[in-house]
Amino acid sequence: NAGVMQNPRHLVRRRGQEARLRCSPMKGHSHVYWYRQLPEEGLKFMVYLQKENIIDESGMPKERFSAEFPKEGPSILRIQQVVRGDSAAYFCASSPRNGEVDYNEQFFGPGTRLTVL
Amino acid sequence: GEDVEQSLFLSVREGDSSVINCTYTDSSSTYLYWYKQEPGAGLQLLTYIFSNMDMKQDQRLTVLLNKKDKHLSLRIADTQTGDSAIYFCAGSYGQNFVFGPGTRLSVLP
């Protein structure tokens, strides 16, 4: 059973370009979370999705950022018109169940390191 | 909102015990976690503790939870060079995890 997969592992973009980050959850997991890690900081929650639904996007910037988790295929985090401040590591995690009721282990991918020139 | 704090750096000698501390402000978390992040990698769950427990031991790892003081600690016995990494504590609040800034553990030979 492969773990959470993210690609690309490294992404370089110039200011104003678009960045697309992909995340394939573990087999059988239907819950996906995106986090951003700035240098020397912890992970900050961005968005929580289930298949075809955004459940909680309270941590995501209102502009330029969007996320989806279609019925088929990976979850996508899209950043339009990137700026230097978007440079960070973006981690995806998946879990098999909703965390409100039960122990909720999130399995993390290796991350995508975005550099904006 | 919830705030989780950790000291940023810790150095220990190989074979000694390491104690990594974490404080949090919101006590409603049902579970508290410790994750390990090695260079260039994602986070790996080390252990977790249910909020009504005071202590949990798992091989070289001991987690202590003081709910009154909102303090969580991770003790690594017989620290090895392979333990060098960043350690994050986190609490789960519904679907969301709130992470501390991480403690960078350096193990000296």
Short mmCIF file of N, CA and C in Angstrom, two decimals, chain A residues 13-95:
data_model
loop_
_atom_site.label_atom_id
_atom_site.label_comp_id
_atom_site.label_asym_id
_atom_site.label_seq_id
_atom_site.Cartn_x
_atom_site.Cartn_y
_atom_site.Cartn_z
N ARG A 13 8.69 28.57 -9.79
CA ARG A 13 7.84 29.43 -10.61
C ARG A 13 8.33 30.86 -10.51
N ARG A 14 8.07 31.62 -11.56
CA ARG A 14 8.34 33.06 -11.53
C ARG A 14 7.08 33.77 -11.04
N ARG A 15 7.30 34.93 -10.48
CA ARG A 15 6.16 35.73 -10.00
C ARG A 15 5.12 35.89 -11.11
N GLY A 16 3.87 35.69 -10.74
CA GLY A 16 2.79 35.85 -11.71
C GLY A 16 2.36 34.56 -12.39
N GLN A 17 3.18 33.51 -12.28
CA GLN A 17 2.80 32.23 -12.89
C GLN A 17 1.85 31.47 -11.97
N GLU A 18 1.38 30.34 -12.48
CA GLU A 18 0.49 29.50 -11.70
C GLU A 18 1.26 28.27 -11.19
N ALA A 19 0.91 27.84 -10.01
CA ALA A 19 1.50 26.61 -9.45
C ALA A 19 0.37 25.61 -9.20
N ARG A 20 0.61 24.37 -9.64
CA ARG A 20 -0.35 23.29 -9.39
C ARG A 20 0.35 22.18 -8.64
N LEU A 21 -0.18 21.87 -7.46
CA LEU A 21 0.41 20.85 -6.62
C LEU A 21 -0.59 19.70 -6.53
N ARG A 22 -0.05 18.48 -6.68
CA ARG A 22 -0.94 17.32 -6.72
C ARG A 22 -0.69 16.40 -5.53
N CYS A 23 -1.76 15.79 -5.07
CA CYS A 23 -1.68 14.89 -3.93
C CYS A 23 -2.57 13.68 -4.17
N SER A 24 -1.97 12.51 -4.11
CA SER A 24 -2.74 11.27 -4.19
C SER A 24 -2.78 10.65 -2.80
N PRO A 25 -3.95 10.55 -2.19
CA PRO A 25 -4.02 10.00 -0.83
C PRO A 25 -3.74 8.50 -0.83
N MET A 26 -3.58 8.00 0.37
CA MET A 26 -3.40 6.55 0.51
C MET A 26 -4.65 5.84 0.03
N LYS A 27 -4.46 4.63 -0.44
CA LYS A 27 -5.57 3.84 -0.95
C LYS A 27 -6.60 3.68 0.16
N GLY A 28 -7.84 3.95 -0.18
CA GLY A 28 -8.92 3.79 0.79
C GLY A 28 -9.18 5.02 1.64
N HIS A 29 -8.34 6.05 1.51
CA HIS A 29 -8.55 7.28 2.27
C HIS A 29 -9.38 8.25 1.43
N SER A 30 -10.39 8.81 2.07
CA SER A 30 -11.24 9.75 1.34
C SER A 30 -11.18 11.16 1.90
N HIS A 31 -10.28 11.38 2.88
CA HIS A 31 -10.14 12.70 3.50
C HIS A 31 -8.74 13.22 3.20
N VAL A 32 -8.68 14.43 2.69
CA VAL A 32 -7.39 15.05 2.32
C VAL A 32 -7.27 16.41 2.99
N TYR A 33 -6.08 16.68 3.47
CA TYR A 33 -5.79 17.95 4.14
C TYR A 33 -4.56 18.56 3.47
N TRP A 34 -4.56 19.87 3.33
CA TRP A 34 -3.38 20.58 2.83
C TRP A 34 -2.86 21.51 3.93
N TYR A 35 -1.54 21.50 4.07
CA TYR A 35 -0.86 22.36 5.04
C TYR A 35 0.27 23.11 4.33
N ARG A 36 0.60 24.26 4.89
CA ARG A 36 1.74 25.03 4.38
C ARG A 36 2.75 25.18 5.51
N GLN A 37 3.99 24.99 5.18
CA GLN A 37 5.07 25.15 6.16
C GLN A 37 6.05 26.19 5.65
N LEU A 38 6.07 27.32 6.34
CA LEU A 38 7.05 28.35 6.02
C LEU A 38 8.36 28.00 6.70
N PRO A 39 9.48 28.51 6.20
CA PRO A 39 10.78 28.17 6.80
C PRO A 39 10.80 28.43 8.30
N GLU A 40 11.31 27.49 9.04
CA GLU A 40 11.46 27.58 10.50
C GLU A 40 10.11 27.70 11.22
N GLU A 41 9.04 27.30 10.59
CA GLU A 41 7.74 27.35 11.25
C GLU A 41 7.06 25.99 11.20
N GLY A 42 6.03 25.84 12.00
CA GLY A 42 5.24 24.62 11.96
C GLY A 42 4.29 24.63 10.78
N LEU A 43 3.53 23.57 10.69
CA LEU A 43 2.56 23.46 9.60
C LEU A 43 1.30 24.24 9.95
N LYS A 44 0.80 24.94 8.97
CA LYS A 44 -0.44 25.70 9.12
C LYS A 44 -1.52 25.06 8.25
N PHE A 45 -2.63 24.75 8.85
CA PHE A 45 -3.74 24.14 8.13
C PHE A 45 -4.26 25.10 7.06
N MET A 46 -4.54 24.54 5.89
CA MET A 46 -5.12 25.36 4.82
C MET A 46 -6.55 24.92 4.51
N VAL A 47 -6.70 23.65 4.16
CA VAL A 47 -8.00 23.21 3.67
C VAL A 47 -8.17 21.72 3.91
N TYR A 48 -9.43 21.34 4.11
CA TYR A 48 -9.80 19.94 4.33
C TYR A 48 -10.86 19.58 3.30
N LEU A 49 -10.61 18.49 2.56
CA LEU A 49 -11.54 18.09 1.51
C LEU A 49 -11.89 16.62 1.65
N GLN A 50 -13.09 16.31 1.24
CA GLN A 50 -13.48 14.94 0.94
C GLN A 50 -13.77 14.90 -0.56
N LYS A 51 -14.01 13.73 -1.06
CA LYS A 51 -14.24 13.59 -2.51
C LYS A 51 -15.33 14.57 -2.97
N GLU A 52 -14.96 15.43 -3.90
CA GLU A 52 -15.86 16.39 -4.53
C GLU A 52 -16.42 17.45 -3.58
N ASN A 53 -15.91 17.53 -2.36
CA ASN A 53 -16.42 18.52 -1.42
C ASN A 53 -15.30 19.20 -0.66
N ILE A 54 -15.41 20.51 -0.51
CA ILE A 54 -14.53 21.24 0.40
C ILE A 54 -15.26 21.33 1.73
N ILE A 55 -14.66 20.77 2.77
CA ILE A 55 -15.31 20.73 4.07
C ILE A 55 -14.94 21.96 4.91
N ASP A 56 -13.67 22.33 4.87
CA ASP A 56 -13.20 23.45 5.69
C ASP A 56 -12.05 24.11 4.95
N GLU A 57 -12.22 25.33 4.57
CA GLU A 57 -11.14 26.07 3.88
C GLU A 57 -10.77 27.31 4.69
N SER A 58 -10.96 27.24 5.99
CA SER A 58 -10.75 28.40 6.83
C SER A 58 -9.29 28.86 6.88
N GLY A 59 -8.36 27.99 6.55
CA GLY A 59 -6.95 28.36 6.59
C GLY A 59 -6.38 28.79 5.25
N MET A 60 -7.22 28.83 4.26
CA MET A 60 -6.73 29.13 2.92
C MET A 60 -6.93 30.61 2.61
N PRO A 61 -5.92 31.27 2.03
CA PRO A 61 -6.10 32.67 1.63
C PRO A 61 -7.29 32.80 0.68
N LYS A 62 -7.99 33.91 0.82
CA LYS A 62 -9.23 34.09 0.07
C LYS A 62 -8.97 34.27 -1.42
N GLU A 63 -7.83 34.81 -1.77
CA GLU A 63 -7.54 35.09 -3.17
C GLU A 63 -6.39 34.22 -3.65
N ARG A 64 -6.43 33.87 -4.87
CA ARG A 64 -5.38 33.19 -5.64
C ARG A 64 -5.24 31.70 -5.31
N PHE A 65 -5.76 31.25 -4.19
CA PHE A 65 -5.62 29.85 -3.79
C PHE A 65 -6.95 29.13 -3.98
N SER A 66 -6.85 27.90 -4.50
CA SER A 66 -8.05 27.07 -4.60
C SER A 66 -7.62 25.61 -4.48
N ALA A 67 -8.56 24.77 -4.09
CA ALA A 67 -8.27 23.35 -3.93
C ALA A 67 -9.46 22.55 -4.40
N GLU A 68 -9.16 21.37 -4.90
CA GLU A 68 -10.22 20.46 -5.31
C GLU A 68 -9.78 19.03 -5.06
N PHE A 69 -10.79 18.17 -4.95
CA PHE A 69 -10.53 16.74 -4.79
C PHE A 69 -11.62 16.04 -5.61
N PRO A 70 -11.36 15.84 -6.88
CA PRO A 70 -12.41 15.30 -7.76
C PRO A 70 -12.71 13.84 -7.46
N LYS A 71 -13.78 13.37 -8.04
CA LYS A 71 -14.19 11.99 -7.85
C LYS A 71 -13.09 11.03 -8.32
N GLU A 72 -12.48 11.37 -9.41
CA GLU A 72 -11.37 10.56 -9.92
C GLU A 72 -10.12 11.41 -9.95
N GLY A 73 -9.00 10.85 -9.57
CA GLY A 73 -7.75 11.58 -9.67
C GLY A 73 -7.32 12.21 -8.37
N PRO A 74 -6.16 12.87 -8.41
CA PRO A 74 -5.59 13.42 -7.18
C PRO A 74 -6.28 14.70 -6.74
N SER A 75 -5.97 15.09 -5.52
CA SER A 75 -6.36 16.41 -5.06
C SER A 75 -5.36 17.43 -5.62
N ILE A 76 -5.87 18.59 -5.97
CA ILE A 76 -5.04 19.64 -6.56
C ILE A 76 -5.12 20.89 -5.69
N LEU A 77 -3.96 21.43 -5.36
CA LEU A 77 -3.89 22.77 -4.75
C LEU A 77 -3.35 23.70 -5.82
N ARG A 78 -4.09 24.72 -6.12
CA ARG A 78 -3.75 25.63 -7.22
C ARG A 78 -3.48 27.02 -6.65
N ILE A 79 -2.36 27.57 -7.04
CA ILE A 79 -2.02 28.93 -6.63
C ILE A 79 -1.83 29.76 -7.89
N GLN A 80 -2.68 30.74 -8.07
CA GLN A 80 -2.58 31.61 -9.24
C GLN A 80 -1.73 32.84 -8.93
N GLN A 81 -1.08 33.32 -9.96
CA GLN A 81 -0.29 34.57 -9.85
C GLN A 81 0.60 34.54 -8.60
N VAL A 82 1.48 33.58 -8.55
CA VAL A 82 2.29 33.37 -7.35
C VAL A 82 3.14 34.60 -7.06
N VAL A 83 3.37 34.79 -5.75
CA VAL A 83 4.25 35.86 -5.26
C VAL A 83 5.34 35.21 -4.42
N ARG A 84 6.39 35.98 -4.12
CA ARG A 84 7.53 35.42 -3.38
C ARG A 84 7.09 34.84 -2.04
N GLY A 85 6.11 35.47 -1.42
CA GLY A 85 5.64 34.99 -0.11
C GLY A 85 4.96 33.64 -0.16
N ASP A 86 4.68 33.14 -1.36
CA ASP A 86 4.09 31.80 -1.48
C ASP A 86 5.15 30.71 -1.38
N SER A 87 6.41 31.08 -1.42
CA SER A 87 7.49 30.10 -1.31
C SER A 87 7.39 29.39 0.03
N ALA A 88 7.26 28.09 -0.01
CA ALA A 88 7.05 27.30 1.20
C ALA A 88 7.04 25.83 0.81
N ALA A 89 6.95 24.99 1.83
CA ALA A 89 6.69 23.56 1.58
C ALA A 89 5.20 23.32 1.81
N TYR A 90 4.59 22.65 0.88
CA TYR A 90 3.16 22.36 0.97
C TYR A 90 2.99 20.86 1.17
N PHE A 91 2.36 20.52 2.27
CA PHE A 91 2.18 19.11 2.61
C PHE A 91 0.72 18.73 2.49
N CYS A 92 0.54 17.55 2.01
CA CYS A 92 -0.78 16.94 1.94
C CYS A 92 -0.81 15.78 2.93
N ALA A 93 -1.95 15.59 3.56
CA ALA A 93 -2.15 14.44 4.45
C ALA A 93 -3.48 13.81 4.12
N SER A 94 -3.58 12.52 4.37
CA SER A 94 -4.86 11.86 4.17
C SER A 94 -5.21 11.04 5.39
N SER A 95 -6.49 10.83 5.58
CA SER A 95 -6.95 9.98 6.67
C SER A 95 -8.17 9.21 6.20
#
